[in-house]
Short mmCIF file of C-alpha atoms in Angstrom, two decimals:
data_model
loop_
_atom_site.label_atom_id
_atom_site.label_comp_id
_atom_site.label_asym_id
_atom_site.label_seq_id
_atom_site.Cartn_x
_atom_site.Cartn_y
_atom_site.Cartn_z
CA MET M 1 -0.05 0.39 -0.11
CA SER M 2 0.66 3.69 -0.36
CA VAL M 3 0.47 5.47 2.52
CA GLY M 4 3.54 7.37 3.44
CA TRP M 5 6.89 6.41 4.80
CA PRO M 6 8.18 5.50 6.23
CA THR M 7 5.78 2.45 7.45
CA PRO M 8 3.20 1.81 4.47
CA GLY M 9 0.87 -0.42 4.72
CA ARG M 10 0.33 -3.29 2.68
CA ALA M 11 -2.13 -6.68 2.02
CA GLN M 12 0.08 -9.73 3.33
CA PRO M 13 -0.54 -13.38 2.13
CA ALA M 14 -3.33 -14.74 3.92
CA VAL M 15 -6.33 -16.77 3.48
CA ARG M 16 -9.09 -14.44 4.18
CA LEU M 17 -9.07 -11.05 2.47
CA PHE M 18 -10.16 -9.28 6.16
CA MET M 19 -7.09 -11.16 7.47
CA ARG M 20 -4.88 -9.45 5.40
CA TYR M 21 -6.53 -5.96 5.39
CA ARG M 22 -7.28 -6.42 9.43
CA TRP M 23 -4.08 -4.70 10.77
CA LEU M 24 -3.83 -1.81 7.95
CA PHE M 25 -6.49 0.55 9.74
CA LEU M 26 -3.59 0.60 12.74
CA THR M 27 -0.55 1.16 10.61
CA LEU M 28 -2.51 4.01 8.10
CA VAL M 29 -3.24 6.19 11.32
CA THR M 30 0.61 5.73 11.89
CA ALA M 31 2.26 6.76 8.59
CA CYS M 32 0.25 9.44 7.87
CA GLY M 33 1.33 11.68 10.72
CA GLY M 34 4.51 14.06 11.01
CA THR M 35 7.05 11.61 9.57
CA GLN M 36 9.44 12.77 7.75
CA ARG M 37 9.34 11.68 4.52
CA LYS M 38 12.12 12.64 2.59
CA PRO M 39 16.26 11.76 3.33
CA GLN M 40 18.12 14.70 4.82
CA ALA M 41 20.34 14.93 1.81
CA PRO M 42 19.40 13.48 -2.11
CA PHE M 43 20.68 10.00 -3.07
CA VAL M 44 24.01 11.27 -5.76
CA PRO M 45 24.96 7.76 -8.18
CA GLN M 46 27.05 5.48 -6.39
CA LEU M 47 27.96 3.19 -9.35
CA PRO M 48 29.88 4.86 -11.78
CA PRO M 49 28.66 5.06 -15.72
CA VAL M 50 28.66 2.77 -18.03
CA THR M 51 30.90 2.64 -21.09
CA LEU M 52 29.55 0.19 -24.15
CA PRO M 53 30.35 0.11 -28.24
CA ALA M 54 28.73 2.42 -29.96
CA ASP M 55 26.31 -0.21 -31.29
CA ALA M 56 26.03 -2.48 -28.07
CA PRO M 57 22.52 -3.70 -26.76
CA ALA M 58 21.84 -1.68 -24.10
CA ALA M 59 19.99 -4.07 -22.21
CA CYS M 60 24.33 -5.41 -21.46
CA ALA M 61 24.28 -2.35 -19.51
CA HIS M 62 22.21 -3.92 -16.44
CA GLY M 63 23.58 -7.11 -15.82
CA ALA M 64 23.97 -8.12 -11.62
CA ASP M 65 26.94 -6.74 -12.14
CA ARG M 66 25.73 -3.10 -10.97
CA ILE M 67 24.27 -4.92 -8.06
CA ILE M 68 27.03 -3.94 -4.56
CA ALA M 69 26.98 -3.56 -1.58
CA THR M 70 25.78 -0.34 0.39
CA PRO M 71 27.74 2.69 -0.02
CA GLU M 72 28.97 3.43 3.07
CA ALA M 73 27.10 7.30 2.73
CA TYR M 74 23.45 4.90 3.34
CA GLU M 75 24.52 3.91 7.16
CA ARG M 76 20.77 4.54 8.21
CA TYR M 77 19.78 1.41 5.74
CA ILE M 78 22.61 -0.86 6.71
CA ARG M 79 21.54 -0.21 10.48
CA GLU M 80 18.42 -1.82 9.01
CA GLY M 81 20.05 -4.70 7.27
CA LEU M 82 19.66 -3.34 3.50
CA VAL M 83 22.92 -4.26 3.08
CA ARG M 84 22.90 -4.78 -1.38
CA TYR M 85 22.38 -1.31 -3.51
CA THR M 86 21.54 -0.60 -6.94
CA GLU M 87 20.26 2.80 -8.84
CA VAL M 88 18.13 3.40 -11.70
CA ALA M 89 19.52 7.02 -13.25
CA THR M 90 17.73 9.76 -13.62
CA PRO M 91 17.88 12.44 -16.86
CA ASN M 92 18.44 15.35 -13.87
CA GLY M 93 21.70 13.76 -12.53
CA GLY M 94 20.19 12.20 -10.47
CA VAL M 95 19.45 8.20 -8.88
CA VAL M 96 16.81 5.80 -7.24
CA PRO M 97 18.39 4.07 -4.95
CA ILE M 98 16.82 0.49 -3.84
CA PHE M 99 18.88 -0.73 -1.35
CA ALA M 100 18.37 -4.60 0.20
CA GLY M 101 18.80 -7.47 2.38
CA ASN M 102 20.83 -10.19 1.76
CA ALA M 103 18.14 -12.62 1.86
CA LEU M 104 17.49 -10.98 -1.57
CA SER M 105 18.21 -12.86 -4.95
CA ASP M 106 20.43 -10.79 -7.64
CA ALA M 107 17.33 -11.76 -9.64
CA GLN M 108 14.83 -10.36 -7.16
CA ILE M 109 17.06 -6.79 -6.92
CA LEU M 110 16.96 -6.56 -10.70
CA ARG M 111 13.17 -7.27 -11.51
CA ALA M 112 13.04 -4.24 -9.31
CA ARG M 113 15.24 -2.20 -10.89
CA GLU M 114 14.25 -3.61 -14.61
CA LEU M 115 10.23 -2.86 -13.30
CA LEU M 116 11.45 0.89 -11.59
CA ARG M 117 12.75 1.82 -15.38
CA PHE M 118 10.46 0.65 -16.86
CA PHE M 119 7.54 2.35 -15.17
CA VAL M 120 9.79 5.97 -15.90
CA ALA M 121 10.59 4.98 -19.45
CA ASP M 122 8.73 6.80 -22.20
CA HIS M 123 5.67 5.28 -23.83
CA PRO M 124 5.32 7.35 -27.08
CA ASP M 125 2.39 8.97 -28.41
CA SER M 126 0.35 8.33 -25.20
CA ARG M 127 -1.46 11.34 -23.21
CA TRP M 128 1.07 11.67 -20.48
CA GLY M 129 3.60 9.13 -20.87
CA SER M 130 5.40 10.24 -24.31
CA ASP M 131 8.23 12.15 -22.32
CA LYS M 132 8.75 10.89 -18.51
CA THR M 133 11.99 12.47 -18.33
CA ALA M 134 9.98 15.40 -15.67
CA VAL M 135 8.34 12.39 -14.00
CA ALA M 136 11.61 10.62 -13.15
CA ASN M 137 13.35 14.23 -12.33
CA ALA M 138 10.59 14.43 -9.62
CA MET M 139 11.31 11.49 -8.31
CA ALA M 140 14.97 12.41 -8.18
CA ALA M 141 14.49 15.88 -6.53
CA ASN M 142 11.97 13.90 -3.99
CA ASN M 143 14.38 11.54 -2.68
CA ALA M 144 12.40 8.45 -3.91
CA ALA M 145 14.17 5.08 -2.90
CA LEU M 146 12.92 2.14 -2.53
CA VAL M 147 13.45 -0.55 -0.02
CA MET M 148 13.80 -4.80 -0.13
CA PRO M 149 14.11 -6.19 3.17
CA ASN M 150 13.71 -9.83 3.95
CA GLY M 151 11.50 -12.04 4.86
CA GLU M 152 7.67 -10.73 5.05
CA HIS M 153 6.16 -7.79 6.54
CA ARG M 154 5.40 -7.81 9.99
CA GLU M 155 3.23 -5.03 11.97
CA GLY M 156 6.26 -3.06 13.74
CA ASN M 157 9.12 -5.06 11.88
CA GLU M 158 9.30 -2.24 9.03
CA PRO M 159 12.52 -0.01 8.03
CA ARG M 160 13.24 3.09 10.45
CA VAL M 161 14.04 4.15 7.00
CA PRO M 162 11.55 6.55 4.59
CA ALA M 163 11.46 4.67 1.56
CA GLN M 164 8.81 2.15 -0.22
CA PRO M 165 9.01 -1.16 1.15
CA LEU M 166 9.05 -4.32 -1.45
CA TYR M 167 9.85 -7.42 0.67
CA ASP M 168 11.71 -10.50 -0.57
CA ALA M 169 8.10 -12.42 0.40
CA GLU M 170 6.09 -10.95 -1.78
CA THR M 171 9.11 -10.28 -5.22
CA PRO M 172 8.57 -13.39 -7.01
CA VAL M 173 10.66 -14.15 -10.11
CA ALA M 174 9.85 -16.11 -13.70
CA GLY M 175 10.76 -19.67 -13.49
CA SER M 176 10.48 -19.82 -9.67
CA ASP M 177 8.35 -22.09 -7.85
CA TRP M 178 5.94 -19.25 -6.36
CA PHE M 179 5.88 -17.85 -10.13
CA MET M 180 5.24 -21.27 -11.82
CA ASP M 181 3.06 -22.57 -9.87
CA ASN M 182 1.37 -19.17 -8.99
CA ASP M 183 1.75 -18.90 -5.18
CA PHE M 184 -0.56 -16.38 -3.45
CA ASP M 185 0.93 -16.76 -0.83
CA HIS M 186 3.68 -15.45 -2.14
CA ARG M 187 1.55 -13.05 -4.28
CA ASP M 188 4.14 -10.40 -6.26
CA ALA M 189 3.50 -7.32 -5.24
CA ALA M 190 6.69 -6.22 -7.06
CA LEU M 191 4.09 -3.93 -9.81
CA GLU M 192 2.02 -1.96 -7.40
CA GLU M 193 4.63 -1.40 -4.79
CA ILE M 194 7.16 0.27 -7.13
CA PHE M 195 4.71 2.20 -9.34
CA HIS M 196 2.67 3.22 -6.02
CA LEU M 197 6.86 4.78 -5.42
CA VAL M 198 6.58 6.10 -9.42
CA HIS M 199 3.26 7.65 -8.50
CA ASP M 200 3.90 9.26 -5.01
CA THR M 201 7.04 11.01 -5.91
CA GLY M 202 6.62 10.93 -9.85
CA ILE M 203 3.98 11.27 -10.72
CA GLY M 204 2.79 13.21 -7.45
CA THR M 205 0.43 13.08 -4.65
CA TRP M 206 1.90 14.13 -0.88
CA ALA M 207 5.44 14.84 -3.22
CA PRO M 208 5.19 18.04 -5.94
CA GLY M 209 4.98 15.57 -8.68
CA ALA M 210 5.28 15.96 -12.70
CA LEU M 211 1.64 15.44 -13.90
CA PRO M 212 -0.71 16.76 -11.14
CA GLU M 213 -3.80 16.62 -13.90
CA TYR M 214 -2.82 12.86 -14.84
CA GLN M 215 -3.32 12.26 -10.77
CA ALA M 216 -6.50 14.43 -11.62
CA GLU M 217 -7.84 12.27 -13.18
CA LEU M 218 -6.78 9.12 -11.71
CA LEU M 219 -8.65 10.05 -8.19
CA ALA M 220 -11.86 10.96 -10.29
CA GLU M 221 -11.82 7.16 -11.31
CA ALA M 222 -10.99 6.08 -8.68
CA GLU M 223 -13.78 7.32 -7.20
CA ALA M 224 -16.33 6.71 -9.28
CA ALA M 225 -15.19 3.19 -9.74
CA ILE M 226 -16.35 3.15 -6.06
CA GLU M 227 -19.00 4.45 -6.57
CA ASP M 228 -20.89 2.37 -9.39
CA GLY M 229 -18.82 -0.70 -8.39
CA ARG M 230 -15.88 -1.51 -9.69
CA TRP M 231 -13.07 -1.22 -7.49
CA GLY M 232 -13.78 -1.30 -3.62
CA ILE M 233 -15.67 -4.22 -3.92
CA PRO M 234 -16.80 -5.56 -0.21
CA ALA M 235 -15.78 -8.74 -0.64
CA GLU M 236 -14.90 -9.42 2.85
CA PRO M 237 -15.59 -7.36 5.40
CA GLY M 238 -12.93 -4.59 6.48
CA VAL M 239 -12.70 -3.13 3.01
CA GLU M 240 -15.27 0.26 3.77
CA GLN M 241 -13.01 0.35 6.30
CA TRP M 242 -9.76 0.03 4.35
CA LEU M 243 -11.41 2.69 1.67
CA GLN M 244 -12.53 5.60 4.46
CA GLU M 245 -8.88 5.63 5.49
CA LEU M 246 -7.48 5.57 2.18
CA ARG M 247 -9.48 8.74 1.63
CA ARG M 248 -7.88 10.06 4.76
CA GLU M 249 -4.82 9.59 3.61
CA ASP M 250 -5.57 10.16 -0.14
CA SER M 251 -4.32 7.04 -1.17
CA LEU M 252 -7.36 5.96 -3.77
CA ALA M 253 -5.64 6.63 -6.63
CA GLN M 254 -2.41 5.06 -6.35
CA GLU M 255 -4.39 1.43 -5.49
CA TYR M 256 -7.52 2.58 -7.58
CA ILE M 257 -4.56 2.31 -10.18
CA ALA M 258 -2.60 -0.58 -9.03
CA SER M 259 -5.81 -2.89 -8.92
CA VAL M 260 -5.57 -2.32 -12.50
CA ILE M 261 -2.00 -2.06 -13.18
CA ASP M 262 -1.68 -6.08 -11.94
CA SER M 263 -4.92 -7.17 -13.58
CA TRP M 264 -4.17 -5.21 -16.78
CA TYR M 265 -0.30 -7.37 -16.88
CA GLY M 266 -1.82 -10.72 -15.69
CA LEU M 267 -0.93 -11.18 -12.18
CA TRP M 268 -4.47 -11.93 -10.84
CA GLY M 269 -5.43 -14.64 -14.01
CA PRO M 270 -4.27 -17.09 -12.42
CA TRP M 271 -6.07 -16.39 -8.95
CA ASP M 272 -9.18 -18.93 -9.20
CA GLU M 273 -11.09 -18.29 -5.20
CA ALA M 274 -13.26 -15.21 -7.15
CA ASP M 275 -14.33 -13.62 -9.32
CA GLY M 276 -12.75 -10.46 -10.11
CA GLY M 277 -8.30 -8.56 -9.28
CA MET M 278 -7.48 -7.84 -6.46
CA TRP M 279 -8.80 -10.01 -3.26
CA GLY M 280 -12.25 -9.85 -5.04
CA VAL M 281 -11.56 -5.81 -4.41
CA TYR M 282 -11.49 -4.85 -8.39
CA ILE M 283 -14.01 -6.25 -10.77
CA ALA M 284 -11.02 -7.57 -12.99
CA LYS M 285 -9.34 -10.65 -13.37
CA ILE M 286 -7.63 -10.27 -16.89
CA ARG M 287 -7.51 -7.67 -19.37
CA ALA M 288 -9.92 -8.56 -20.93
CA GLU M 289 -12.69 -7.96 -17.81
CA VAL M 290 -10.55 -4.73 -17.83
CA GLU M 291 -11.62 -3.74 -21.23
CA ALA M 292 -14.95 -4.85 -20.40
CA PHE M 293 -15.64 -3.70 -17.22
CA ASP M 294 -13.57 -0.98 -16.16
CA PRO M 295 -12.42 0.79 -19.53
CA ALA M 296 -12.25 3.89 -18.11
CA GLY M 297 -9.33 2.54 -16.01
CA GLY M 298 -7.61 0.94 -18.89
CA ALA M 299 -7.58 3.64 -20.79
CA LEU M 300 -6.26 5.94 -18.08
CA LEU M 301 -3.62 3.23 -17.33
CA SER M 302 -2.81 3.40 -21.31
CA ASP M 303 -1.87 6.60 -21.19
CA PHE M 304 0.97 6.15 -19.24
CA LEU M 305 2.16 2.84 -19.69
CA PRO M 306 2.11 0.31 -23.02
CA GLU M 307 0.66 -2.92 -23.77
CA MET M 308 3.29 -5.21 -23.30
CA LEU M 309 5.76 -5.26 -20.11
CA GLY M 310 8.57 -3.73 -21.20
CA THR M 311 10.93 -5.80 -18.23
CA ILE M 312 13.94 -7.85 -19.31
CA GLU M 313 12.98 -10.30 -17.25
CA PRO M 314 15.63 -12.43 -15.08
CA ILE M 315 14.94 -15.98 -15.68
CA ASP M 316 15.51 -17.74 -11.76
CA PRO M 317 18.85 -19.15 -12.07
CA ASP M 318 17.93 -22.49 -10.34
CA PHE M 319 14.82 -22.84 -13.77
CA THR M 320 15.36 -25.57 -15.57
CA GLY M 321 13.40 -26.86 -17.97
CA ARG M 322 10.59 -25.01 -20.43
CA LEU M 323 9.27 -20.95 -20.29
CA SER M 324 6.42 -19.98 -22.58
CA LEU M 325 5.49 -16.39 -23.42
CA LEU M 326 2.15 -17.62 -25.19
CA PHE M 327 -0.96 -17.89 -23.33
CA ASP M 328 -1.81 -21.69 -22.82
CA ALA M 329 -4.93 -22.30 -20.17
CA ALA M 330 -3.48 -24.88 -19.19
CA GLU M 331 -0.42 -23.59 -17.98
CA PRO M 332 -1.42 -20.62 -16.04
CA TYR M 333 1.15 -18.79 -14.80
CA THR M 334 1.28 -17.97 -19.40
CA HIS M 335 -1.55 -15.42 -17.48
CA LYS M 336 1.88 -13.49 -16.74
CA THR M 337 4.21 -14.23 -19.25
CA ARG M 338 2.37 -13.38 -22.09
CA TYR M 339 2.50 -9.51 -21.53
CA PHE M 340 6.69 -10.66 -21.38
CA SER M 341 9.19 -9.71 -23.76
CA ASP M 342 12.44 -9.30 -22.68
CA LEU M 343 14.21 -11.99 -20.94
CA ARG M 344 17.49 -12.59 -19.00
CA LEU M 345 19.11 -15.82 -17.90
CA LEU M 346 21.32 -16.04 -14.96
CA GLY M 347 21.55 -19.93 -14.42
CA THR M 348 24.16 -22.24 -15.75
CA GLY M 349 21.08 -24.84 -15.98
CA ALA M 350 19.23 -25.99 -19.73
CA VAL M 351 16.41 -23.66 -20.59
CA THR M 352 13.38 -23.82 -22.94
CA LEU M 353 12.30 -20.53 -24.13
CA VAL M 354 9.42 -19.90 -26.33
CA GLY M 355 8.56 -16.40 -27.54
CA ASN M 356 5.01 -14.80 -28.22
CA ALA M 357 4.68 -12.46 -31.29
CA ALA M 358 6.29 -9.58 -29.91
CA ASP M 359 10.25 -8.22 -30.79
CA ASN M 360 11.72 -10.80 -28.07
CA ARG M 361 15.00 -10.77 -26.94
CA VAL M 362 16.96 -13.22 -25.01
CA VAL M 363 19.44 -11.99 -22.79
CA ALA M 364 21.96 -14.96 -22.72
CA GLY M 365 24.28 -16.55 -19.43
CA PRO M 366 26.15 -19.57 -18.55
CA GLY M 367 24.01 -22.14 -19.41
CA ASP M 368 22.35 -23.66 -22.42
CA LEU M 369 19.42 -22.39 -24.27
CA ALA M 370 16.91 -23.28 -26.58
CA PHE M 371 15.26 -20.01 -27.81
CA GLU M 372 12.07 -20.24 -30.04
CA GLY M 373 11.20 -17.07 -31.38
CA GLY M 374 7.67 -16.16 -32.56
CA GLN M 375 5.92 -13.92 -34.64
CA GLY M 376 8.02 -10.70 -33.68
CA THR M 377 11.76 -10.41 -34.74
CA ASP M 378 13.47 -11.70 -32.47
CA THR M 379 16.79 -11.51 -31.08
CA LEU M 380 19.56 -13.11 -29.32
CA VAL M 381 21.47 -10.57 -27.23
CA VAL M 382 25.01 -12.28 -26.30
CA CYS M 383 27.33 -9.37 -23.79
CA SER M 384 30.32 -10.36 -25.25
CA GLU M 385 32.29 -9.89 -28.96
CA ALA M 386 31.18 -11.89 -31.65
CA ALA M 387 34.61 -13.68 -32.04
CA THR M 388 34.30 -15.30 -29.04
CA VAL M 389 31.53 -17.82 -30.38
CA VAL M 390 30.79 -19.97 -32.87
CA ILE M 391 27.95 -19.52 -34.96
CA SER M 392 26.56 -22.88 -37.10
CA GLU M 393 26.46 -22.42 -40.71
CA ASP M 394 22.31 -22.34 -40.71
CA GLY M 395 22.61 -19.94 -37.71
CA ARG M 396 20.57 -22.75 -35.92
CA SER M 397 23.44 -23.36 -33.60
CA VAL M 398 25.82 -21.38 -32.07
CA THR M 399 28.68 -22.27 -28.64
CA GLY M 400 29.05 -19.32 -26.35
CA PRO M 401 32.01 -18.81 -24.79
CA GLU M 402 32.05 -20.59 -21.61
CA GLY M 403 31.13 -23.37 -24.26
CA GLN M 404 27.06 -23.52 -23.13
CA THR M 405 25.49 -24.29 -26.44
CA TRP M 406 22.64 -21.51 -27.77
CA GLN M 407 20.06 -22.91 -30.15
CA LEU M 408 17.76 -20.81 -31.89
CA ASP M 409 14.40 -21.44 -33.92
CA GLY M 410 13.06 -18.37 -36.09
CA VAL M 411 15.36 -16.29 -33.92
CA GLU M 412 16.25 -13.13 -36.72
CA SER M 413 19.37 -12.05 -34.77
CA ILE M 414 22.19 -12.24 -32.95
CA HIS M 415 23.48 -8.68 -30.69
CA PHE M 416 27.25 -8.79 -29.93
CA LEU M 417 28.23 -6.07 -28.59
CA ASP M 418 30.86 -5.51 -31.37
CA SER M 419 28.55 -6.50 -34.22
CA LYS M 420 24.97 -7.94 -35.18
CA VAL M 421 24.39 -11.05 -36.79
CA VAL M 422 21.26 -11.54 -38.95
CA LEU M 423 19.64 -14.64 -39.34
CA THR M 424 18.54 -16.89 -42.52
CA VAL M 425 14.58 -17.55 -40.71
CA ASP M 426 13.11 -20.40 -42.90
#
């Protein structure tokens, strides 16, 4: 939940909605008091800029090597156990930092950083997202920060730092058991929580943001959605009290559009306990239902974010087997992956990836890969020079620099640090 810093409330995984929210009403009161919401000093870059060859794939600038030990300058965060660090640079020379606990994997931290980068990336030809420079700069000016504590949220045990939290237990990555099994006790809250950070400090709610007109539209639609039963549905006791608390601390817009986002990108598609999404509080479970039952919410989301989840999704390093980006009702996890376009391999095990209609990119890793391209123009990204690999005559098999094999089917090109090879696709 986006309820102000440093102790935002959030829905905990539990069997019933009331149990998820019942403690929220206490924390909202303390979270909205007079606590300072911004650090004493602005965040400054802690990572050197990445220099790549002129035409190198940008994906090679955003790997796990950009995760470091938290710099001593942020002792306050280190004291809270947030000992790992990465950052997203903003056009004005600032950064939005991400601090994480030692239990968080590289893949989880990479995914959080990718989502933050995605939310502030331009969405061409949209009403509010065509140029997000001012949104990203406002986040830096407002000292936006994301923290990723170990474990799961426990009331009264939140990190005592001014930041938006996203816990280990609510950050599944593709290929993990939580992700593949659609474990809603470890449901994916990353889109919701990271967008809250962008919303509060970039678009602007309690902090002065770059898009007050957009915020006004979101708030008006949240109220309208409650009035006509699209959102704030009383699926369980406690929802009405929750809405009252959100009104008091001016978070209706944040929670409403987060519900739309999660259903739009497929997160609630596998949930079969009730109709709708977000534990039944929102009318739509999948994108088709958003378009049918909440077209105004879908339009507001599309005013800022694109159709596909344009992140480079890291694959759990322990994953082996087949991961598909094509929707298949028999594989409920594909409600989520159908909106993926780009993937990053981290592990040494053999993986088969099946592309969708988007222009898929796969960043190769140390393990064997079978990459079945889809209808789009698909690319294998290799973050080394072309001379380090051997490509078969038919272009369908590549031996990597560590002896791994990448089998390609329907893949149109390979992008190296120093060149790009176009392949013949039957």
